[in-house]
Amino acid sequence: MRLFSENLAVEISSYYRNLALGHGVIPKVFTLVNAEGDQYLFFIDDLRMEKEEENQFLAYIVEQHDAVSYARGTLVIVENNQQFIEFAVVDKDDEEAIVCSAELTRDMDDKPIGLSEFEKTLVKKGPIIFGGLFEPIKLSEAKTEDFQSL
């Protein structure tokens, strides 16, 4: 696993911690780093797209910016009182991805008050289902033109 993928995982962990505990919000986030070290960050909630189109759009972004590594994360609700923030960092040239998960606790007013340390696990890219983005998504020319006009 490359060092910048590890660094990206640490950066996103602290980013989520600040957002959850400082602002009480947990957005779905997508971020990528290209070969020049430029980083792009998207709040997926703001895209207001259907799931299928969202996956296509993020695949387009990965392709256009020649992503070296990228991450996608979200809030996972297991039960009303058990919630996790989870994200995966994918290195383009690696067979494994880093999946990070932390438990979120809330008070009686449903405000986030605690976030455990993020646990990191290395997993094969195949079984991860963060929107199917880890499988190559074929982009049609029409879709590419749609996104170029955004």
CSV table of C-alpha atoms in Angstrom, one decimal:
chain,number,residue,atom,x,y,z
A,1,MET,CA,0.0,0.0,0.0
A,2,ARG,CA,1.4,3.3,-1.0
A,3,LEU,CA,2.2,6.0,1.6
A,4,PHE,CA,-0.2,8.6,0.1
A,5,SER,CA,-3.1,6.1,0.4
A,6,GLU,CA,-2.2,5.7,4.1
A,7,ASN,CA,-1.9,9.5,4.4
A,8,LEU,CA,-5.3,10.0,2.7
A,9,ALA,CA,-6.9,7.6,5.2
A,10,VAL,CA,-5.5,9.5,8.1
A,11,GLU,CA,-6.5,12.8,6.6
A,12,ILE,CA,-10.1,11.7,6.0
A,13,SER,CA,-10.3,10.2,9.5
A,14,SER,CA,-9.5,13.5,11.1
A,15,TYR,CA,-11.8,15.3,8.6
A,16,TYR,CA,-14.7,13.2,9.6
A,17,ARG,CA,-13.9,13.6,13.3
A,18,ASN,CA,-13.9,17.4,13.0
A,19,LEU,CA,-17.1,17.4,11.0
A,20,ALA,CA,-19.0,15.0,13.2
A,21,LEU,CA,-17.9,16.4,16.6
A,22,GLY,CA,-17.4,20.0,15.6
A,23,HIS,CA,-20.4,20.5,13.3
A,24,GLY,CA,-22.7,17.6,14.0
A,25,VAL,CA,-22.9,16.6,10.3
A,26,ILE,CA,-21.7,13.5,8.5
A,27,PRO,CA,-21.8,14.0,4.8
A,28,LYS,CA,-21.0,11.4,2.2
A,29,VAL,CA,-17.6,12.3,0.8
A,30,PHE,CA,-15.6,11.4,-2.3
A,31,THR,CA,-12.0,12.5,-2.6
A,32,LEU,CA,-9.2,11.7,-5.1
A,33,VAL,CA,-5.5,12.4,-5.5
A,34,ASN,CA,-3.9,12.5,-8.9
A,35,ALA,CA,-0.3,11.8,-10.0
A,36,GLU,CA,0.6,15.5,-9.4
A,37,GLY,CA,-0.7,15.3,-5.9
A,38,ASP,CA,-3.7,17.5,-6.5
A,39,GLN,CA,-6.7,16.6,-4.3
A,40,TYR,CA,-10.3,16.9,-5.3
A,41,LEU,CA,-13.1,16.7,-2.7
A,42,PHE,CA,-16.9,16.2,-3.4
A,43,PHE,CA,-19.8,16.1,-1.1
A,44,ILE,CA,-21.8,13.4,-2.7
A,45,ASP,CA,-25.0,14.6,-1.0
A,46,ASP,CA,-24.7,17.8,-3.0
A,47,LEU,CA,-24.6,16.1,-6.3
A,48,ARG,CA,-28.3,15.3,-6.1
A,49,MET,CA,-28.0,12.4,-8.5
A,50,GLU,CA,-29.6,9.0,-8.7
A,51,LYS,CA,-27.3,6.2,-7.5
A,52,GLU,CA,-26.5,5.0,-10.9
A,53,GLU,CA,-25.6,8.4,-12.3
A,54,GLU,CA,-23.6,9.2,-9.2
A,55,ASN,CA,-21.5,6.1,-9.8
A,56,GLN,CA,-21.0,7.1,-13.4
A,57,PHE,CA,-20.1,10.6,-12.5
A,58,LEU,CA,-17.5,9.5,-9.9
A,59,ALA,CA,-16.0,7.1,-12.4
A,60,TYR,CA,-15.8,9.9,-14.9
A,61,ILE,CA,-14.0,12.1,-12.3
A,62,VAL,CA,-11.5,9.3,-11.5
A,63,GLU,CA,-10.8,8.9,-15.3
A,64,GLN,CA,-10.6,12.6,-16.1
A,65,HIS,CA,-8.2,13.4,-13.3
A,66,ASP,CA,-6.1,10.2,-13.7
A,67,ALA,CA,-6.7,9.2,-10.1
A,68,VAL,CA,-3.8,7.6,-8.3
A,69,SER,CA,-5.9,6.9,-5.2
A,70,TYR,CA,-9.4,7.8,-4.2
A,71,ALA,CA,-11.7,7.4,-1.3
A,72,ARG,CA,-15.5,7.2,-0.8
A,73,GLY,CA,-17.2,7.3,2.6
A,74,THR,CA,-20.6,7.5,4.2
A,75,LEU,CA,-22.5,7.0,7.4
A,76,VAL,CA,-23.6,3.4,8.0
A,77,ILE,CA,-26.6,3.0,10.3
A,78,VAL,CA,-26.7,-0.5,11.8
A,79,GLU,CA,-29.5,0.1,14.3
A,80,ASN,CA,-30.9,3.4,15.6
A,81,ASN,CA,-28.4,3.4,18.5
A,82,GLN,CA,-25.5,2.0,16.5
A,83,GLN,CA,-23.9,4.0,13.8
A,84,PHE,CA,-20.6,3.9,12.0
A,85,ILE,CA,-18.7,6.2,9.7
A,86,GLU,CA,-17.0,4.1,7.1
A,87,PHE,CA,-14.9,4.8,4.1
A,88,ALA,CA,-12.6,3.0,1.7
A,89,VAL,CA,-9.3,4.3,0.2
A,90,VAL,CA,-8.4,2.7,-3.1
A,91,ASP,CA,-5.0,2.7,-4.7
A,92,LYS,CA,-5.2,2.3,-8.5
A,93,ASP,CA,-2.2,0.0,-8.7
A,94,ASP,CA,-2.9,-2.1,-5.6
A,95,GLU,CA,-5.0,-5.2,-5.3
A,96,GLU,CA,-6.2,-4.2,-1.8
A,97,ALA,CA,-8.0,-1.2,-0.4
A,98,ILE,CA,-8.0,0.3,3.1
A,99,VAL,CA,-11.4,0.2,4.7
A,100,CYS,CA,-11.7,2.5,7.8
A,101,SER,CA,-14.6,2.3,10.3
A,102,ALA,CA,-15.4,4.2,13.5
A,103,GLU,CA,-18.3,4.0,15.8
A,104,LEU,CA,-20.4,7.2,16.3
A,105,THR,CA,-22.3,7.8,19.5
A,106,ARG,CA,-25.1,10.4,19.9
A,107,ASP,CA,-26.7,12.0,22.9
A,108,MET,CA,-30.4,12.1,23.8
A,109,ASP,CA,-30.9,15.0,21.4
A,110,ASP,CA,-29.4,13.0,18.6
A,111,LYS,CA,-26.2,15.1,18.5
A,112,PRO,CA,-22.9,13.4,17.7
A,113,ILE,CA,-20.9,13.3,20.9
A,114,GLY,CA,-18.2,10.7,20.3
A,115,LEU,CA,-16.3,9.0,17.6
A,116,SER,CA,-14.1,6.0,18.3
A,117,GLU,CA,-10.6,5.7,16.7
A,118,PHE,CA,-10.9,4.5,13.1
A,119,GLU,CA,-10.0,0.9,12.7
A,120,LYS,CA,-8.2,0.1,9.4
A,121,THR,CA,-8.5,-3.1,7.5
A,122,LEU,CA,-6.9,-4.2,4.3
A,123,VAL,CA,-9.4,-5.9,2.0
A,124,LYS,CA,-9.4,-7.1,-1.6
A,125,LYS,CA,-11.0,-4.6,-3.9
A,126,GLY,CA,-13.6,-7.0,-5.3
A,127,PRO,CA,-15.9,-7.6,-2.3
A,128,ILE,CA,-16.2,-3.9,-1.4
A,129,ILE,CA,-19.5,-2.4,-2.5
A,130,PHE,CA,-19.1,1.3,-2.2
A,131,GLY,CA,-21.4,2.1,-5.2
A,132,GLY,CA,-19.6,-0.4,-7.4
A,133,LEU,CA,-16.9,2.2,-8.0
A,134,PHE,CA,-14.2,-0.4,-7.5
A,135,GLU,CA,-15.2,-2.3,-10.6
A,136,PRO,CA,-14.4,-0.4,-13.9
A,137,ILE,CA,-17.5,1.4,-15.0
A,138,LYS,CA,-17.9,1.8,-18.8
A,139,LEU,CA,-18.7,5.4,-19.7
A,140,SER,CA,-20.7,6.0,-22.9
A,141,GLU,CA,-19.7,9.0,-25.0
A,142,ALA,CA,-23.1,10.6,-24.4
A,143,LYS,CA,-22.6,10.4,-20.6
A,144,THR,CA,-19.1,11.8,-20.9
A,145,GLU,CA,-20.4,14.7,-23.0
A,146,ASP,CA,-23.1,15.3,-20.3
A,147,PHE,CA,-20.6,15.5,-17.6
A,148,GLN,CA,-18.2,17.7,-19.6
A,149,SER,CA,-21.0,20.3,-19.9
A,150,LEU,CA,-21.5,20.5,-16.1
